[in-house]
mmCIF file of C-alpha atoms and ligand atoms in Angstrom:
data_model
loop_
_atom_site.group_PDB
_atom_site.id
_atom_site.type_symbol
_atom_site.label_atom_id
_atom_site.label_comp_id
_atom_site.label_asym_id
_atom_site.label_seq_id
_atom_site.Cartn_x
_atom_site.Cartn_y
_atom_site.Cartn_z
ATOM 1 C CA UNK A 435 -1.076 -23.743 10.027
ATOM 2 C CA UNK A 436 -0.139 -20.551 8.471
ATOM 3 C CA UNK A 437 -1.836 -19.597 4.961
ATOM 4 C CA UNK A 438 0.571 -17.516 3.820
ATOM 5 C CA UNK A 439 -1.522 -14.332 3.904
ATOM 6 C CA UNK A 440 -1.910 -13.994 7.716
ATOM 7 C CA UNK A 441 -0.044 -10.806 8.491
ATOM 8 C CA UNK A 442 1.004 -9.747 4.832
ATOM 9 C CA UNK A 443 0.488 -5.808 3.681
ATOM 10 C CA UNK A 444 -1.408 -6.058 0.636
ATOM 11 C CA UNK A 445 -1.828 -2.784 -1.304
ATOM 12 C CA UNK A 446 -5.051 -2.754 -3.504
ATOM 13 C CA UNK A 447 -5.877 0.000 -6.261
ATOM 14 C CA UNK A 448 -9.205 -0.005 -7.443
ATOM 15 C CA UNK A 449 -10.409 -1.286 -3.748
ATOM 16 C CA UNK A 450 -13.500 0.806 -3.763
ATOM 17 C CA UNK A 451 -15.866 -1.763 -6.172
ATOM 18 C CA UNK A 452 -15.821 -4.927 -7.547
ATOM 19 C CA UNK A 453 -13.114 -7.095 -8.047
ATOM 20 C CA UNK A 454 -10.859 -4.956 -5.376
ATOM 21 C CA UNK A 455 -13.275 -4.415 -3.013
ATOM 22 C CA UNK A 456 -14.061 -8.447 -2.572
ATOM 23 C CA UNK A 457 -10.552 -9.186 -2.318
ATOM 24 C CA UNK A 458 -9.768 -6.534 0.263
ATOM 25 C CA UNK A 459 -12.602 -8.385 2.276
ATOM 26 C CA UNK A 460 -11.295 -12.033 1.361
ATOM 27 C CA UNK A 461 -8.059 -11.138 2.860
ATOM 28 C CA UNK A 462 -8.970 -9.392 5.842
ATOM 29 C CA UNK A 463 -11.013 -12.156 6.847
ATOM 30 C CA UNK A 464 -8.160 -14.381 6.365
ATOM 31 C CA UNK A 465 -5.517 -11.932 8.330
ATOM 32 C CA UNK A 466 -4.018 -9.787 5.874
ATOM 33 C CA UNK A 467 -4.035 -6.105 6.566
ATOM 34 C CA UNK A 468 -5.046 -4.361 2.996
ATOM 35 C CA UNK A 469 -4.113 -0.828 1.967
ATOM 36 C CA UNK A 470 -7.022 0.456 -0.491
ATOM 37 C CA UNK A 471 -6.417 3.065 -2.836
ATOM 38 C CA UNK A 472 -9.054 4.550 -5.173
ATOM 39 C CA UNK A 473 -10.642 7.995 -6.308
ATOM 40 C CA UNK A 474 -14.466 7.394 -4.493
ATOM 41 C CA UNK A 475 -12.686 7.804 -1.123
ATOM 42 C CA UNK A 476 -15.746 7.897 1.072
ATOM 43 C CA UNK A 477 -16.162 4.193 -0.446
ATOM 44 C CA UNK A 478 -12.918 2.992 0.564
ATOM 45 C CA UNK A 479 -12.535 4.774 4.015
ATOM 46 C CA UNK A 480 -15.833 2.765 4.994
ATOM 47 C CA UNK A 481 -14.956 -0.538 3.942
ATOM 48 C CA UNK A 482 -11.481 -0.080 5.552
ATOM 49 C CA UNK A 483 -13.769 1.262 8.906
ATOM 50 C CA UNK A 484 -16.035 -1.894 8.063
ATOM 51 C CA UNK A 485 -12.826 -4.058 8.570
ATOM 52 C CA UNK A 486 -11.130 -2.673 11.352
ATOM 53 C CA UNK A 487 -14.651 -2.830 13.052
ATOM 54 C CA UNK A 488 -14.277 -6.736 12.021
ATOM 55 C CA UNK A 489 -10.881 -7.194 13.788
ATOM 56 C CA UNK A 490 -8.984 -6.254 11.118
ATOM 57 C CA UNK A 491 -5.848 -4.002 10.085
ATOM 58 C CA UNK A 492 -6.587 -1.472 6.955
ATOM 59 C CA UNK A 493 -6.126 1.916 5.516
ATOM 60 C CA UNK A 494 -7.913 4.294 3.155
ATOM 61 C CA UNK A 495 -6.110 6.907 0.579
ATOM 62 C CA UNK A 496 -7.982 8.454 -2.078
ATOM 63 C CA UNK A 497 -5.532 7.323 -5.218
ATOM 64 C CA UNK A 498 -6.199 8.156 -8.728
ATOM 65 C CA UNK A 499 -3.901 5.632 -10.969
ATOM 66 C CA UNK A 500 -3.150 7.994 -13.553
ATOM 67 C CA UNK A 501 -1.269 9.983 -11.256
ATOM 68 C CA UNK A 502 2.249 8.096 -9.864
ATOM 69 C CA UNK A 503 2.483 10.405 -7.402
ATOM 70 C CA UNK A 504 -0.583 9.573 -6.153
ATOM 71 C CA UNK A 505 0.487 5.717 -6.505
ATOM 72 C CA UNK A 506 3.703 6.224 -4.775
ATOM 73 C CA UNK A 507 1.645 8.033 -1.919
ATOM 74 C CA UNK A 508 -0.622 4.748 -1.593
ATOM 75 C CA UNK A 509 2.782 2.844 -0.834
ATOM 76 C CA UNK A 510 4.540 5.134 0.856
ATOM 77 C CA UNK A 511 1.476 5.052 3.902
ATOM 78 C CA UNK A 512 1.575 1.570 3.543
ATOM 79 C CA UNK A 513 5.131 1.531 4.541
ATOM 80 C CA UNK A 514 4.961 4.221 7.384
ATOM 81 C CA UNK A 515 1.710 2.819 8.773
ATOM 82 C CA UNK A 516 2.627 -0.951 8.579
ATOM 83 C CA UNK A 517 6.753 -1.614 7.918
ATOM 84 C CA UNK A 518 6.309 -2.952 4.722
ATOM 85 C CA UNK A 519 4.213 -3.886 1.415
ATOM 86 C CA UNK A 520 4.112 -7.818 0.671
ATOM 87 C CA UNK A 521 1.869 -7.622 -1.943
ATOM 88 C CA UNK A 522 0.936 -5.064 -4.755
ATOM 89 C CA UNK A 523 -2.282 -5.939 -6.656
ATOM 90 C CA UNK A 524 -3.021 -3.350 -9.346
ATOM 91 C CA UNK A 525 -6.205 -3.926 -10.086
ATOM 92 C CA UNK A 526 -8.165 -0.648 -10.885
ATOM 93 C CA UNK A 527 -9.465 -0.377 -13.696
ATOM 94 C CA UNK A 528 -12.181 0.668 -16.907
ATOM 95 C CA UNK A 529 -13.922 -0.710 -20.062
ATOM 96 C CA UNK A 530 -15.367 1.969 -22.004
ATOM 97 C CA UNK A 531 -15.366 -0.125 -25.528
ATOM 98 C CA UNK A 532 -16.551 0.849 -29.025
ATOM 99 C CA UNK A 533 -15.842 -0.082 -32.463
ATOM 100 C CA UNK A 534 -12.685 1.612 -33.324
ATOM 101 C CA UNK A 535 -14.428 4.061 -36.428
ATOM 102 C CA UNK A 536 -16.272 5.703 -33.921
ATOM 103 C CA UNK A 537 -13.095 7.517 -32.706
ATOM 104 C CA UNK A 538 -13.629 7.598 -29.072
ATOM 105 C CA UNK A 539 -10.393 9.380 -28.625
ATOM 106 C CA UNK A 540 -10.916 10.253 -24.870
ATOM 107 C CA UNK A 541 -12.060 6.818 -24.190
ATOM 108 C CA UNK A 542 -8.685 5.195 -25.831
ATOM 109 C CA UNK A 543 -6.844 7.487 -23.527
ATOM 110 C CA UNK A 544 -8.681 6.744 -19.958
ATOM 111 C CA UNK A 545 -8.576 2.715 -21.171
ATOM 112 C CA UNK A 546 -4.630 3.285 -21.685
ATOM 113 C CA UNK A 547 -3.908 6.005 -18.595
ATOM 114 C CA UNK A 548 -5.651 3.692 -16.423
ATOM 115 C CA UNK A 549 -5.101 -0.018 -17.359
ATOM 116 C CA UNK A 550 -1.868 0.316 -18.493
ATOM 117 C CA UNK A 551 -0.077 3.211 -17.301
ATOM 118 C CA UNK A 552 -1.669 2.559 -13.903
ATOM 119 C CA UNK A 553 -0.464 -0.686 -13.524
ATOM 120 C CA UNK A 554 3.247 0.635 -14.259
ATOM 121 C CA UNK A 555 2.656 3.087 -11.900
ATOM 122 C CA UNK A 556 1.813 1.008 -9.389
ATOM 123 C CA UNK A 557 4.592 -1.618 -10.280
ATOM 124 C CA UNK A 558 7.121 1.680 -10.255
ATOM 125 C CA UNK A 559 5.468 2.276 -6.456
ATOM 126 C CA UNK A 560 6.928 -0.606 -5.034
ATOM 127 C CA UNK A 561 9.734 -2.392 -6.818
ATOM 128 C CA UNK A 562 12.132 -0.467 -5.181
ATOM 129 C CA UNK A 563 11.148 -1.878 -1.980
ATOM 130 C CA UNK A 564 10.593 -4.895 -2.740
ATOM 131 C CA UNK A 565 13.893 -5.480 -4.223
ATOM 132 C CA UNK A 566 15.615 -4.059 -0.829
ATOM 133 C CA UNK A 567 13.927 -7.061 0.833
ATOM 134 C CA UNK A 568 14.438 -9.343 -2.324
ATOM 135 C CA UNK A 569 10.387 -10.227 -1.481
ATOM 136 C CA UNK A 570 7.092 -9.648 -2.513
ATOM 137 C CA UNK A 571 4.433 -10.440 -5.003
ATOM 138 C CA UNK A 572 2.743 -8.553 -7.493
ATOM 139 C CA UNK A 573 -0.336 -9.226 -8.998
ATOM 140 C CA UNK A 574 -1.610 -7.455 -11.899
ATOM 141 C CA UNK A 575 -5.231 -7.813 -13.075
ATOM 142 C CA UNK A 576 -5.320 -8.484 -17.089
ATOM 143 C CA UNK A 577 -8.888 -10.646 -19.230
ATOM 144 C CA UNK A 578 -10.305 -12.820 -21.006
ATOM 145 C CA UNK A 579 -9.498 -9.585 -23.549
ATOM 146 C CA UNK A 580 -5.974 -10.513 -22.125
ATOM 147 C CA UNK A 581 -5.773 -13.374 -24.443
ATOM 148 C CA UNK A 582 -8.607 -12.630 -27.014
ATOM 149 C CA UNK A 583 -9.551 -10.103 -29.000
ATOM 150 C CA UNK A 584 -13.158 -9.135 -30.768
ATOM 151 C CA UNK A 585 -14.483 -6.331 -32.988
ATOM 152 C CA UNK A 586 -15.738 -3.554 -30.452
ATOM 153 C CA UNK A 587 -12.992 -4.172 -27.701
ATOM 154 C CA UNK A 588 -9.849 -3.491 -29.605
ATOM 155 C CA UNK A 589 -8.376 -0.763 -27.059
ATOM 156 C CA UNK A 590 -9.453 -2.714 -23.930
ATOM 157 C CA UNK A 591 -8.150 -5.664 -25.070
ATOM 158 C CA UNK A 592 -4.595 -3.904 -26.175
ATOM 159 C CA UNK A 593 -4.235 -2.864 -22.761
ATOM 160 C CA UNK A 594 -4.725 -5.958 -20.845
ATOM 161 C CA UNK A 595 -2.948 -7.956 -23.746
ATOM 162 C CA UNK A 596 -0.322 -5.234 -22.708
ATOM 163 C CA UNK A 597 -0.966 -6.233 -19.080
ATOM 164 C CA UNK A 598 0.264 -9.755 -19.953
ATOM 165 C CA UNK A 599 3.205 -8.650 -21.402
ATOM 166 C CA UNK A 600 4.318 -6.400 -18.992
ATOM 167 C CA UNK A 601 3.841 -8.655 -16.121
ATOM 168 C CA UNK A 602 5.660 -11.337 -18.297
ATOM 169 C CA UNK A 603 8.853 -9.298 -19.050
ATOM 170 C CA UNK A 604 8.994 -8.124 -15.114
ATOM 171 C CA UNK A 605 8.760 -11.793 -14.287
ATOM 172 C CA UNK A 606 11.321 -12.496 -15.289
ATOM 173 C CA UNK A 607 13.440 -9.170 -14.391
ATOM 174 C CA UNK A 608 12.598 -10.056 -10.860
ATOM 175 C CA UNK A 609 14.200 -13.431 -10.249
ATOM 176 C CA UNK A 610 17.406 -12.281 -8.785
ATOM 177 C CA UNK A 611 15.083 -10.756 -5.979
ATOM 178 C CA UNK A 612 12.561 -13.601 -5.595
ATOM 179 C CA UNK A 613 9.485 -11.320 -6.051
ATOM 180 C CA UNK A 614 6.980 -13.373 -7.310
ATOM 181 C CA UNK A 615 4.042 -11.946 -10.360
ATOM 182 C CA UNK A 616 1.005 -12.994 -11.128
ATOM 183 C CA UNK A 617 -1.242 -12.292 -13.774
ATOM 184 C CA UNK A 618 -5.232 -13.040 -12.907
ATOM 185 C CA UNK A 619 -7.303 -12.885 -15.912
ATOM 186 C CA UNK A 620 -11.083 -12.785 -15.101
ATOM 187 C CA UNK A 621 -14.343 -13.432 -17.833
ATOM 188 C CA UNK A 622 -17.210 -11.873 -16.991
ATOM 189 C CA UNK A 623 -17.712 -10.971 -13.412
ATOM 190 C CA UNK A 624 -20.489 -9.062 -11.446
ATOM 191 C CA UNK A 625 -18.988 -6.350 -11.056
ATOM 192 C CA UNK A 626 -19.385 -1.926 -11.959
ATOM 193 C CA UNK A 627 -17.339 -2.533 -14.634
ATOM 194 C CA UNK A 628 -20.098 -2.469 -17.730
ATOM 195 C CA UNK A 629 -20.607 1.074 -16.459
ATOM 196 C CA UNK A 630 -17.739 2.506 -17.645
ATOM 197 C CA UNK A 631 -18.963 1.899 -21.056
ATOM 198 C CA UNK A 632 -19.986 5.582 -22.735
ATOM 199 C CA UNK A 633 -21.605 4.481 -25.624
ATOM 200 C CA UNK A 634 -25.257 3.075 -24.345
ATOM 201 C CA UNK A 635 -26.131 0.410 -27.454
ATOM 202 C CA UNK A 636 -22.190 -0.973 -26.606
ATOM 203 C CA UNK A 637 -23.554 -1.303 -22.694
ATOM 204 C CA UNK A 638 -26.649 -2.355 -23.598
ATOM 205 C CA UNK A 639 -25.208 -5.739 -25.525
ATOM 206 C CA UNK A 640 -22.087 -6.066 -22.496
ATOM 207 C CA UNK A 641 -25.052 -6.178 -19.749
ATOM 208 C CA UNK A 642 -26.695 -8.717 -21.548
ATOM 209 C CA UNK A 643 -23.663 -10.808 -21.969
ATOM 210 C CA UNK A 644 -23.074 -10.062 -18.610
ATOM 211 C CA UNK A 645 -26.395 -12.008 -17.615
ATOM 212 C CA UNK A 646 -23.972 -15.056 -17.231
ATOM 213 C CA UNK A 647 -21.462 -13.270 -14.626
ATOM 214 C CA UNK A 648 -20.442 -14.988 -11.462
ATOM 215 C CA UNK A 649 -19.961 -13.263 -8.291
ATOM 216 C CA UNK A 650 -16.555 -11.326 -7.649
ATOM 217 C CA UNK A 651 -15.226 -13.207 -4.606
ATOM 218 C CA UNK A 652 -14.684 -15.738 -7.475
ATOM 219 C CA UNK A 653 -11.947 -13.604 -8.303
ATOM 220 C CA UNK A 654 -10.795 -13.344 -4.660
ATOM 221 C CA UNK A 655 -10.360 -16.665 -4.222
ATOM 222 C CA UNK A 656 -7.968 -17.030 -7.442
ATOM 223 C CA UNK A 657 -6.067 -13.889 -5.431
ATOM 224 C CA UNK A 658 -5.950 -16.081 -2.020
ATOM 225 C CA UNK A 659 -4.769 -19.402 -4.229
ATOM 226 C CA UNK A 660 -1.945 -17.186 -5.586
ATOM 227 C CA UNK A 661 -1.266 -15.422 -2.331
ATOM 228 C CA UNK A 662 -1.443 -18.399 -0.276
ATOM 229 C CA UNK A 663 1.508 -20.655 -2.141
ATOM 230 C CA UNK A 664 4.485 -21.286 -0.287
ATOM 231 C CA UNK A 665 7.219 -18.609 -1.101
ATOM 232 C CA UNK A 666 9.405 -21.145 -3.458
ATOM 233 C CA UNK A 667 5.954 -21.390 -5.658
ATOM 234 C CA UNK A 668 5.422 -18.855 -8.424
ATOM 235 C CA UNK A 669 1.830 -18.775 -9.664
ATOM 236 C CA UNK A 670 2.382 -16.387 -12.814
ATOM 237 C CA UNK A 671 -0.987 -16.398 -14.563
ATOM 238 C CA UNK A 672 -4.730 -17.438 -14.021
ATOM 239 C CA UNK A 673 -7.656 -17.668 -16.425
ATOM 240 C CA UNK A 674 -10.990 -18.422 -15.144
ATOM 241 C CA UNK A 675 -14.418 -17.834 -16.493
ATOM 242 C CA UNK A 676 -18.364 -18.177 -15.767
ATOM 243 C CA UNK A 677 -18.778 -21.853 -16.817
ATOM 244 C CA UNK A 678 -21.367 -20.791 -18.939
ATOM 245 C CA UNK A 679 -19.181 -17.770 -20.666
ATOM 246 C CA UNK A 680 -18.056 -19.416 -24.328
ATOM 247 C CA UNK A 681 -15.601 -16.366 -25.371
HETATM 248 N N1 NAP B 1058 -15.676 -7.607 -14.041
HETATM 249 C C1 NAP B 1058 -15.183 -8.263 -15.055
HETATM 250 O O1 NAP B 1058 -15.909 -8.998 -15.740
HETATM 251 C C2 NAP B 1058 -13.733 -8.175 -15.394
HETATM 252 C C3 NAP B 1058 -13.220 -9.088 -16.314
HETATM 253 C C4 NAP B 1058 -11.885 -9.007 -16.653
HETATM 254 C C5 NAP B 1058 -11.075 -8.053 -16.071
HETATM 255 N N2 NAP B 1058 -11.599 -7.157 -15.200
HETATM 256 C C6 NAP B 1058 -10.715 -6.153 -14.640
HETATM 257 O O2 NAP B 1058 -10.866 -6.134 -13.246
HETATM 258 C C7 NAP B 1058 -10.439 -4.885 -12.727
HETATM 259 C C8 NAP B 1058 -11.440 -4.399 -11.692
HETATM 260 O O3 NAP B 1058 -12.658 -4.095 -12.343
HETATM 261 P P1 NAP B 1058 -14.074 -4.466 -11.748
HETATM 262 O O4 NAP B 1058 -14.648 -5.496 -12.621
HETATM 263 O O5 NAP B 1058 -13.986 -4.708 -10.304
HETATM 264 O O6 NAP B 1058 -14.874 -3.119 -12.080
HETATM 265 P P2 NAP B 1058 -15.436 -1.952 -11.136
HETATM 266 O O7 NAP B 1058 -16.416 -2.493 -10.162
HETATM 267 O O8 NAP B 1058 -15.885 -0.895 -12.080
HETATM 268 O O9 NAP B 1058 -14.153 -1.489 -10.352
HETATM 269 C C9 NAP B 1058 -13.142 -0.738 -10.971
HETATM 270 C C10 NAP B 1058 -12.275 -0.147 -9.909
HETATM 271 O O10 NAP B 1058 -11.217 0.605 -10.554
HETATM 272 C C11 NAP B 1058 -11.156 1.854 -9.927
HETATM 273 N N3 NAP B 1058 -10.643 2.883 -10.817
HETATM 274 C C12 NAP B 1058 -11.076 3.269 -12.031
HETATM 275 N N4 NAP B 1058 -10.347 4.300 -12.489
HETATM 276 C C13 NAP B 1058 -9.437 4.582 -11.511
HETATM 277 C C14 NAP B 1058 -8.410 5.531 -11.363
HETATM 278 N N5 NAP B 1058 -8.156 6.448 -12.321
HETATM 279 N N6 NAP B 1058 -7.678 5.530 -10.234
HETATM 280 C C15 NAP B 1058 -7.920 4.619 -9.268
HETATM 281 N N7 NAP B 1058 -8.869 3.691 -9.338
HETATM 282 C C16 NAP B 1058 -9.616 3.683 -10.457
HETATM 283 C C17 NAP B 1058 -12.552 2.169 -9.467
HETATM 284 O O11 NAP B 1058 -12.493 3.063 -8.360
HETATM 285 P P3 NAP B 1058 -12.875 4.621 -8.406
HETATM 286 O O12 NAP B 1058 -13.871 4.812 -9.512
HETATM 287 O O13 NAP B 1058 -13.427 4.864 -7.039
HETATM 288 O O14 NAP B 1058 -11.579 5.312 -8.637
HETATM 289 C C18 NAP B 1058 -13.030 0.807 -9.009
HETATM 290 O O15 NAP B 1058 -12.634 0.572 -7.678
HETATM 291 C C19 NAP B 1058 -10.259 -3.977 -13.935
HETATM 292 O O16 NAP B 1058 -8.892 -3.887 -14.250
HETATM 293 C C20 NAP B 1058 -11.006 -4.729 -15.032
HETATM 294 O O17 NAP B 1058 -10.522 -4.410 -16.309
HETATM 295 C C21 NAP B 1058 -12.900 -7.221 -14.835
#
């Protein structure tokens, strides 16, 4: 019986740690062939060697989110090296919080160049194709901070808020081409992520919060669930947290 993944093209950004990276495995295992994009390109080119060793379809390109060219790139190999994209997950991202008064200018801009204007980059990447075929599914990876916000986070938390509504407003500017969205909103995973924090006594208290994260295929599997519906079902937003996590 088909799982609904088998066979798709699934583009990735931020493939090279974490969250990405675990999905790109989860879904080669189960048959998809995954397109990884990310700056650290000696990461991604051997975990797309890794998976072609495994059986698998996959390619690397060094992609830097803040850069639509460089997004557009990403899809346009995925469409000369496999036909077609099926599914755009815009994941990469950064978390380098502080209290607002400590005026962390450069930090507010990475947070917003990356988390948001990545994401629209990445949605700008393949809508056009997507509505050709009047398919595909884009999943866009928003928080906890997505839903809630707490002094400290305030930027990271506008941009996946602003992930939310984004991916809201294009779902529903996308029904007359049945392209499905989804919106995956992850607590506290094991992931790189605390190290994009710049300012060390902000780190410090994250990695101890962090003590309770669960493992990132947990985040994978909410990708496959999505993924894996039949084309009539649209799964537009998960929440899931370390049982343990109380924010
Ligand atoms: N872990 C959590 O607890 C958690 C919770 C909620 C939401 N999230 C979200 O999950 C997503 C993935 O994060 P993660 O937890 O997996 O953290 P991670 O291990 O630090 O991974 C972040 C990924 O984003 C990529 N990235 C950063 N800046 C980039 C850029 N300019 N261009 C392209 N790629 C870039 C990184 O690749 P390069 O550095 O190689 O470019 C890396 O692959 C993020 O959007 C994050 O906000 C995570």
């Amino acid at each position: 019986m088909s799982n609904n993944i088998e066979g798709k093209v699934v583009v990735i950004t931020g493939a090279s740690s974490g969250l990405g990276e675990a999905t790109a495995r989860l879904l080669s295992a189960q048959g998809a062939t995954v397109v990884l994009g990310a700056r650290r390109v000696e990461r991604i080119e051997a975990l797309a060697d890794e998976l072609r060793r495994g059986g698998g379809r996959a390619l690397a390109l060094q992609t830097d989110v803040t850069r639509s060219a460089e997004v557009q790139a990403l899809a346009d190999a995925a469409l000369r090296e496999f036909g077609r994209i099926d599914v755009m997950i815009n994941n990469a991202g950064l978390m380098p919080s502080s209290p607002l008064e400590r005026l962390k200018i450069a930090d507010w801009d990475r947070m917003i160049d990356v988390n948001i204007k990545g994401v629209l980059y990445g949605i700008a990447a393949v809508l056009p194709h997507m509505k050709e075929r009047k398919s595909g599914h884009i999943v866009n990876v928003s928080s906890v901070a997505g839903h809630r916000v707490r002094a400290g986070t305030a930027v990271y938390s506008a941009t996946k808020h602003a992930v939310r509504v984004l991916t809201e407003g294009l779902r529903q500017e996308v029904k007359p081409y049945d392209i499905r969205t989804t919106i995956i909103s992850p607590g506290a995973v094991a992931t790189e992520l605390p190290d994009s924090i710049t300012e060390s006594d902000v780190q410090a208290g994250v990695k101890a919060f962090y003590q309770i994260a669960i493992p990132a295929d947990s985040f994978a599997r909410a990708v496959v669930y999505a993924l894996s519906q039949p084309d009539d079902v649209d799964i537009n937003e998960i929440l899931f947290r370390p049982t343990k996590q109380e924010y």
